[in-house]
Tab-separated table of C-alpha atoms in Angstrom:
chain	number	residue	atom	x	y	z
A	270	UNK	CA	-70.127	-43.981	-13.231
A	271	UNK	CA	-72.354	-44.089	-16.247
A	272	UNK	CA	-74.041	-46.979	-18.050
A	273	UNK	CA	-74.191	-45.455	-21.536
A	274	UNK	CA	-72.475	-47.568	-24.165
A	275	UNK	CA	-73.930	-45.735	-27.171
A	276	UNK	CA	-75.513	-42.292	-27.033
A	277	UNK	CA	-76.380	-40.129	-30.009
A	278	UNK	CA	-76.553	-36.443	-29.286
A	279	UNK	CA	-76.709	-33.465	-31.649
A	280	UNK	CA	-74.128	-30.902	-30.540
A	281	UNK	CA	-74.486	-27.299	-31.741
A	282	UNK	CA	-71.799	-25.916	-34.010
A	283	UNK	CA	-69.397	-23.455	-32.464
A	284	UNK	CA	-65.900	-22.111	-32.899
A	285	UNK	CA	-63.241	-24.170	-31.181
A	286	UNK	CA	-59.504	-24.206	-30.574
A	287	UNK	CA	-57.569	-26.780	-32.583
A	288	UNK	CA	-54.030	-28.028	-33.007
A	289	UNK	CA	-52.505	-30.189	-35.722
A	290	UNK	CA	-50.738	-33.376	-34.742
A	291	UNK	CA	-49.667	-36.132	-37.130
A	292	UNK	CA	-51.812	-34.727	-39.956
A	293	UNK	CA	-54.869	-34.714	-37.654
A	294	UNK	CA	-56.587	-31.679	-36.194
A	295	UNK	CA	-57.208	-32.069	-32.437
A	296	UNK	CA	-59.171	-30.048	-29.915
A	297	UNK	CA	-57.144	-28.197	-27.257
A	298	UNK	CA	-60.048	-26.751	-25.297
A	299	UNK	CA	-63.723	-27.447	-24.663
A	300	UNK	CA	-66.744	-25.197	-24.300
A	301	UNK	CA	-69.105	-26.068	-21.451
A	302	UNK	CA	-72.654	-25.621	-22.729
A	303	UNK	CA	-73.987	-25.096	-19.216
A	304	UNK	CA	-77.380	-23.415	-19.244
A	305	UNK	CA	-76.719	-21.185	-22.263
A	306	UNK	CA	-79.934	-22.412	-23.904
A	307	UNK	CA	-81.849	-20.572	-21.161
A	308	UNK	CA	-80.249	-17.096	-21.035
A	309	UNK	CA	-83.321	-15.613	-19.343
A	310	UNK	CA	-82.555	-17.650	-16.200
A	311	UNK	CA	-78.881	-16.691	-15.876
A	312	UNK	CA	-79.304	-14.233	-12.987
A	313	UNK	CA	-81.636	-16.560	-11.114
A	314	UNK	CA	-79.366	-19.583	-11.605
A	315	UNK	CA	-76.276	-17.613	-10.617
A	316	UNK	CA	-77.951	-16.453	-7.390
A	317	UNK	CA	-79.171	-19.972	-6.563
A	318	UNK	CA	-75.861	-21.667	-7.336
A	319	UNK	CA	-73.837	-19.088	-5.395
A	320	UNK	CA	-76.153	-19.482	-2.392
A	321	UNK	CA	-75.951	-23.278	-2.526
A	322	UNK	CA	-72.158	-23.191	-2.835
A	323	UNK	CA	-71.814	-20.763	0.084
A	324	UNK	CA	-74.083	-22.821	2.343
A	325	UNK	CA	-72.372	-26.087	1.341
A	326	UNK	CA	-68.898	-24.739	2.077
A	327	UNK	CA	-69.934	-23.103	5.358
A	328	UNK	CA	-71.917	-26.086	6.618
A	329	UNK	CA	-69.296	-28.708	5.822
A	330	UNK	CA	-66.417	-26.607	7.181
A	331	UNK	CA	-68.358	-26.080	10.413
A	332	UNK	CA	-68.888	-29.841	10.750
A	333	UNK	CA	-65.179	-30.501	10.164
A	334	UNK	CA	-64.203	-27.911	12.800
A	335	UNK	CA	-66.751	-29.170	15.333
A	336	UNK	CA	-65.556	-32.771	15.009
A	337	UNK	CA	-61.861	-31.860	14.929
A	338	UNK	CA	-61.933	-29.711	18.081
A	339	UNK	CA	-64.421	-31.633	20.232
A	340	UNK	CA	-63.096	-34.774	21.982
A	341	UNK	CA	-66.652	-36.060	22.549
A	342	UNK	CA	-67.093	-36.444	18.814
A	343	UNK	CA	-64.069	-38.723	18.406
A	344	UNK	CA	-66.249	-41.733	17.593
A	345	UNK	CA	-66.398	-43.866	14.419
A	346	UNK	CA	-69.663	-42.300	13.246
A	347	UNK	CA	-68.312	-38.751	13.467
A	348	UNK	CA	-64.979	-39.816	12.009
A	349	UNK	CA	-66.787	-40.982	8.871
A	350	UNK	CA	-68.996	-37.881	8.948
A	351	UNK	CA	-65.763	-35.852	8.929
A	352	UNK	CA	-64.717	-37.716	5.771
A	353	UNK	CA	-68.124	-37.183	4.163
A	354	UNK	CA	-67.922	-33.438	4.814
A	355	UNK	CA	-64.460	-33.367	3.215
A	356	UNK	CA	-65.760	-35.260	0.174
A	357	UNK	CA	-68.662	-32.818	-0.186
A	358	UNK	CA	-66.281	-29.857	-0.200
A	359	UNK	CA	-64.128	-31.455	-2.917
A	360	UNK	CA	-67.198	-32.413	-4.962
A	361	UNK	CA	-68.854	-29.001	-5.016
A	362	UNK	CA	-65.592	-27.026	-5.260
A	363	UNK	CA	-64.456	-29.005	-8.306
A	364	UNK	CA	-67.353	-27.712	-10.427
A	365	UNK	CA	-68.998	-24.673	-8.842
A	366	UNK	CA	-66.375	-21.971	-9.642
A	367	UNK	CA	-66.461	-22.909	-13.330
A	368	UNK	CA	-70.257	-23.243	-13.326
A	369	UNK	CA	-70.615	-19.753	-11.838
A	370	UNK	CA	-68.160	-18.386	-14.391
A	371	UNK	CA	-70.268	-19.916	-17.159
A	372	UNK	CA	-73.340	-18.052	-15.943
A	373	UNK	CA	-71.452	-14.743	-16.110
A	374	UNK	CA	-69.566	-15.151	-19.399
A	375	UNK	CA	-71.155	-15.752	-22.780
A	376	UNK	CA	-68.737	-18.591	-23.597
A	377	UNK	CA	-67.420	-20.799	-20.805
A	378	UNK	CA	-64.290	-22.481	-22.171
A	379	UNK	CA	-61.997	-24.876	-20.313
A	380	UNK	CA	-58.626	-26.253	-21.374
A	381	UNK	CA	-58.194	-29.940	-22.176
A	382	UNK	CA	-56.030	-30.440	-19.078
A	383	UNK	CA	-58.432	-28.441	-16.913
A	384	UNK	CA	-61.329	-30.568	-18.135
A	385	UNK	CA	-59.547	-33.808	-17.248
A	386	UNK	CA	-58.570	-32.390	-13.830
A	387	UNK	CA	-62.177	-31.402	-13.119
A	388	UNK	CA	-63.317	-34.843	-14.236
A	389	UNK	CA	-60.785	-36.496	-11.925
A	390	UNK	CA	-61.674	-34.629	-8.727
A	391	UNK	CA	-65.423	-34.823	-9.319
A	392	UNK	CA	-65.366	-38.567	-10.019
A	393	UNK	CA	-63.029	-39.162	-7.073
A	394	UNK	CA	-65.327	-37.282	-4.705
A	395	UNK	CA	-68.585	-38.771	-6.028
A	396	UNK	CA	-67.338	-42.372	-5.917
A	397	UNK	CA	-65.810	-41.821	-2.464
A	398	UNK	CA	-69.142	-40.547	-1.178
A	399	UNK	CA	-70.918	-43.673	-2.406
A	400	UNK	CA	-68.462	-45.943	-0.586
A	401	UNK	CA	-68.457	-43.801	2.558
A	402	UNK	CA	-72.256	-43.989	2.718
A	403	UNK	CA	-71.931	-47.787	2.728
A	404	UNK	CA	-69.244	-47.617	5.416
A	405	UNK	CA	-71.475	-45.444	7.616
A	406	UNK	CA	-74.334	-47.936	7.081
A	407	UNK	CA	-72.019	-50.750	8.246
A	408	UNK	CA	-70.989	-48.665	11.266
A	409	UNK	CA	-74.642	-48.077	12.247
A	410	UNK	CA	-75.337	-51.796	11.705
A	411	UNK	CA	-72.510	-52.755	14.072
A	412	UNK	CA	-73.655	-50.205	16.681
A	413	UNK	CA	-77.309	-51.325	16.684
A	414	UNK	CA	-77.009	-55.055	15.995
A	415	UNK	CA	-73.912	-55.765	18.119
A	416	UNK	CA	-73.674	-52.973	20.726
A	417	UNK	CA	-71.571	-55.003	23.172
A	418	UNK	CA	-68.868	-55.663	20.575
A	419	UNK	CA	-69.102	-52.287	18.826
A	420	UNK	CA	-66.022	-50.659	20.372
A	421	UNK	CA	-63.919	-53.692	19.496
A	422	UNK	CA	-65.281	-54.135	15.987
A	423	UNK	CA	-64.997	-50.447	15.091
A	424	UNK	CA	-61.600	-49.694	16.569
A	425	UNK	CA	-59.631	-46.588	15.593
A	426	UNK	CA	-57.216	-48.664	13.533
A	427	UNK	CA	-60.025	-50.408	11.659
A	428	UNK	CA	-61.893	-47.150	10.985
A	429	UNK	CA	-58.703	-45.508	9.751
A	430	UNK	CA	-58.054	-48.456	7.451
A	431	UNK	CA	-61.605	-48.288	6.065
A	432	UNK	CA	-61.379	-44.559	5.359
A	433	UNK	CA	-57.907	-44.811	3.809
A	434	UNK	CA	-59.066	-47.752	1.699
A	435	UNK	CA	-62.032	-45.762	0.375
A	436	UNK	CA	-59.895	-42.760	-0.583
A	437	UNK	CA	-57.155	-44.907	-2.161
A	438	UNK	CA	-59.504	-47.239	-4.060
A	439	UNK	CA	-61.525	-44.363	-5.507
A	440	UNK	CA	-58.376	-42.402	-6.407
A	441	UNK	CA	-57.025	-45.462	-8.243
A	442	UNK	CA	-60.318	-46.102	-10.046
A	443	UNK	CA	-60.572	-42.445	-11.065
A	444	UNK	CA	-56.964	-42.437	-12.277
A	445	UNK	CA	-57.810	-45.324	-14.617
A	446	UNK	CA	-60.770	-43.455	-16.121
A	447	UNK	CA	-58.772	-40.225	-16.423
A	448	UNK	CA	-55.899	-42.115	-18.061
A	449	UNK	CA	-58.250	-43.753	-20.544
A	450	UNK	CA	-59.724	-40.339	-21.311
A	451	UNK	CA	-56.258	-38.908	-22.022
A	452	UNK	CA	-55.625	-41.537	-24.704
A	453	UNK	CA	-58.648	-40.408	-26.720
A	454	UNK	CA	-58.493	-37.965	-29.637
A	455	UNK	CA	-60.969	-35.090	-29.952
A	456	UNK	CA	-61.234	-33.701	-33.466
A	457	UNK	CA	-64.258	-31.428	-32.998
A	458	UNK	CA	-66.871	-30.251	-32.279
A	459	UNK	CA	-65.858	-29.336	-28.739
A	460	UNK	CA	-69.094	-28.352	-26.971
A	461	UNK	CA	-69.671	-30.431	-23.818
A	462	UNK	CA	-73.434	-30.774	-23.293
A	463	UNK	CA	-73.209	-30.201	-19.548
A	464	UNK	CA	-72.133	-27.530	-17.077
A	465	UNK	CA	-69.060	-29.528	-16.047
A	466	UNK	CA	-66.725	-32.094	-17.623
A	467	UNK	CA	-68.152	-35.587	-17.291
A	468	UNK	CA	-67.284	-38.897	-18.922
A	469	UNK	CA	-70.379	-39.595	-21.104
A	470	UNK	CA	-70.578	-36.160	-22.818
A	471	UNK	CA	-66.836	-36.259	-23.446
A	472	UNK	CA	-67.004	-39.740	-24.984
A	473	UNK	CA	-69.601	-38.409	-27.403
A	474	UNK	CA	-67.065	-35.899	-28.714
A	475	UNK	CA	-64.210	-38.338	-29.226
A	476	UNK	CA	-63.205	-39.257	-32.765
A	477	UNK	CA	-61.336	-42.386	-31.639
A	478	UNK	CA	-62.583	-45.707	-30.278
A	479	UNK	CA	-64.191	-45.490	-26.809
A	480	UNK	CA	-64.766	-49.240	-26.426
A	481	UNK	CA	-62.286	-49.713	-23.561
A	482	UNK	CA	-63.670	-46.641	-21.781
A	483	UNK	CA	-67.194	-48.039	-22.079
A	484	UNK	CA	-66.169	-51.413	-20.653
A	485	UNK	CA	-64.489	-49.775	-17.660
A	486	UNK	CA	-67.558	-47.577	-17.085
A	487	UNK	CA	-69.823	-50.632	-16.991
A	488	UNK	CA	-67.503	-52.339	-14.491
A	489	UNK	CA	-67.425	-49.224	-12.307
A	490	UNK	CA	-71.217	-48.981	-12.485
A	491	UNK	CA	-71.554	-52.607	-11.432
A	492	UNK	CA	-69.353	-52.005	-8.381
A	493	UNK	CA	-70.446	-48.545	-7.230
A	494	UNK	CA	-74.048	-48.511	-8.410
A	495	UNK	CA	-75.117	-52.116	-7.823
A	496	UNK	CA	-72.802	-54.044	-5.470
A	497	UNK	CA	-72.157	-51.066	-3.217
A	498	UNK	CA	-75.863	-50.167	-3.119
A	499	UNK	CA	-76.784	-53.765	-2.218
A	500	UNK	CA	-74.291	-53.717	0.672
A	501	UNK	CA	-75.988	-50.593	2.014
A	502	UNK	CA	-79.425	-52.201	1.671
A	503	UNK	CA	-78.254	-55.350	3.456
A	504	UNK	CA	-76.850	-53.284	6.341
A	505	UNK	CA	-80.159	-51.485	6.753
A	506	UNK	CA	-81.994	-54.788	6.512
A	507	UNK	CA	-80.109	-55.998	9.592
A	508	UNK	CA	-80.671	-52.643	11.317
A	509	UNK	CA	-84.432	-52.695	10.776
A	510	UNK	CA	-84.620	-56.325	11.866
A	511	UNK	CA	-82.759	-55.536	15.105
A	512	UNK	CA	-84.919	-52.477	15.813
A	513	UNK	CA	-88.147	-54.488	15.382
A	514	UNK	CA	-86.886	-57.071	17.882
A	515	UNK	CA	-86.393	-54.439	20.593
A	516	UNK	CA	-88.978	-54.695	23.356
A	517	UNK	CA	-89.363	-51.062	24.399
A	518	UNK	CA	-90.655	-48.208	22.266
A	519	UNK	CA	-87.989	-45.939	23.747
A	520	UNK	CA	-85.247	-48.312	22.649
A	521	UNK	CA	-86.658	-48.476	19.130
A	522	UNK	CA	-86.899	-44.692	18.929
A	523	UNK	CA	-83.334	-44.186	20.173
A	524	UNK	CA	-81.924	-46.791	17.777
A	525	UNK	CA	-83.765	-45.380	14.785
A	526	UNK	CA	-82.692	-41.814	15.612
A	527	UNK	CA	-79.027	-42.821	15.322
A	528	UNK	CA	-79.410	-43.853	11.680
A	529	UNK	CA	-82.418	-41.893	10.374
A	530	UNK	CA	-80.323	-38.925	9.201
A	531	UNK	CA	-77.950	-41.184	7.292
A	532	UNK	CA	-80.862	-43.061	5.723
A	533	UNK	CA	-82.286	-39.777	4.412
A	534	UNK	CA	-78.919	-38.850	2.874
A	535	UNK	CA	-78.550	-42.307	1.273
A	536	UNK	CA	-82.024	-42.151	-0.288
A	537	UNK	CA	-81.490	-38.604	-1.574
A	538	UNK	CA	-78.035	-39.270	-3.056
A	539	UNK	CA	-78.849	-42.577	-4.735
A	540	UNK	CA	-82.135	-41.203	-6.086
A	541	UNK	CA	-80.196	-38.440	-7.881
A	542	UNK	CA	-77.542	-40.852	-9.196
A	543	UNK	CA	-80.042	-43.450	-10.394
A	544	UNK	CA	-82.251	-40.792	-11.975
A	545	UNK	CA	-79.295	-39.505	-13.971
A	546	UNK	CA	-77.398	-42.626	-14.955
A	547	UNK	CA	-79.252	-45.869	-14.353
A	548	UNK	CA	-81.646	-45.449	-17.257
A	549	UNK	CA	-82.070	-46.786	-20.802
A	550	UNK	CA	-79.956	-45.195	-23.507
A	551	UNK	CA	-83.066	-44.330	-25.515
A	552	UNK	CA	-84.339	-42.117	-22.682
A	553	UNK	CA	-81.119	-40.132	-22.246
A	554	UNK	CA	-81.620	-36.397	-21.967
A	555	UNK	CA	-78.976	-33.698	-21.552
A	556	UNK	CA	-81.455	-31.588	-19.575
A	557	UNK	CA	-82.196	-34.506	-17.259
A	558	UNK	CA	-78.472	-35.105	-16.755
A	559	UNK	CA	-77.911	-31.445	-15.870
A	560	UNK	CA	-80.758	-31.505	-13.351
A	561	UNK	CA	-79.420	-34.648	-11.700
A	562	UNK	CA	-75.946	-33.093	-11.728
A	563	UNK	CA	-77.295	-30.153	-9.731
A	564	UNK	CA	-78.869	-32.572	-7.234
A	565	UNK	CA	-75.779	-34.632	-6.410
A	566	UNK	CA	-73.044	-32.002	-6.870
A	567	UNK	CA	-74.758	-28.965	-5.317
A	568	UNK	CA	-77.968	-29.766	-3.465
A	569	UNK	CA	-76.704	-32.886	-1.695
A	570	UNK	CA	-73.507	-31.259	-0.298
A	571	UNK	CA	-75.671	-28.326	0.836
A	572	UNK	CA	-78.333	-30.415	2.587
A	573	UNK	CA	-76.041	-33.043	4.140
A	574	UNK	CA	-74.732	-30.771	6.952
A	575	UNK	CA	-78.288	-29.657	7.753
A	576	UNK	CA	-79.673	-33.203	7.785
A	577	UNK	CA	-76.868	-34.522	10.002
A	578	UNK	CA	-77.043	-31.669	12.520
A	579	UNK	CA	-80.707	-30.610	12.812
A	580	UNK	CA	-81.630	-33.552	15.061
A	581	UNK	CA	-78.179	-34.226	16.484
A	582	UNK	CA	-77.798	-32.854	20.002
A	583	UNK	CA	-74.107	-33.766	20.226
A	584	UNK	CA	-73.183	-31.758	17.125
A	585	UNK	CA	-75.311	-28.822	18.285
A	586	UNK	CA	-73.525	-28.899	21.648
A	587	UNK	CA	-70.166	-28.962	19.851
A	588	UNK	CA	-71.179	-25.940	17.775
A	589	UNK	CA	-72.215	-24.008	20.898
A	590	UNK	CA	-68.927	-24.835	22.567
A	591	UNK	CA	-66.831	-23.949	19.530
A	592	UNK	CA	-68.861	-20.887	18.536
A	593	UNK	CA	-70.384	-19.070	21.557
A	594	UNK	CA	-72.752	-17.046	19.329
A	595	UNK	CA	-74.637	-20.310	18.580
A	596	UNK	CA	-75.903	-20.456	22.165
A	597	UNK	CA	-79.006	-18.427	21.459
């Protein structure tokens, strides 16, 4: 999901694994640069990343269990929240083990196949989260703007179709990008200027034409970053309009409370994505990309469970019922 068509980056020289194929020397593994340029922060970063990963896993698993075992949470909103928690687990688990390993070892290498696999699951999860955020916005729009028709409009069959469509569409889109990546040749150097495998840094290392890859990236950006974002904005436009038309302050407060948590998550997630990728090529920075990567692959999955549950009495009640030690 990146807009870079041409990026020029100086990659440090390093030793790398090569194989010869058709009189051409090709890379068989990559080295993730990670945060090796700041060795003095390794212990601090390792502690922070491990804490974030632990909280993200625990929080999202608790949400999945609470929704799965509590009949009162079998509503469209919690069904999509269940999917969001699953996406967050896939997103953070696809990169965190390798990122933590890189902070322990001096050289964090990853095989060519492992790099493509990491790229696939991360892109699948990140793109699915963007679409699911739009689906949740539509669900909140239907609940607030058309409360009398909500149960009919958001039936179990329709919600299941929406969720399955999101997963399938994003898996197909990611498969295209992964397939296009597999057709590229990498002749060296092999240092990926990031702490995980991502499309733009990998394209920089390719010694073959990346034109088709770039075209597909622009198309994906247009869909996920622009069209999808506009659909979310439109949904919230209708929501705000409906809330302002309500006569009682209590009604306005109740309506806003049902979507405020989701609005916070949307703003936080898109801010990180836009900061990292929707920017001019001339202003590209590897450090900036790494920081944004931390925000949407670690911090967002960690904060999402807290944001969705801190002000949600139904989820708190489900936790107390499922885990008696939460009562106090």
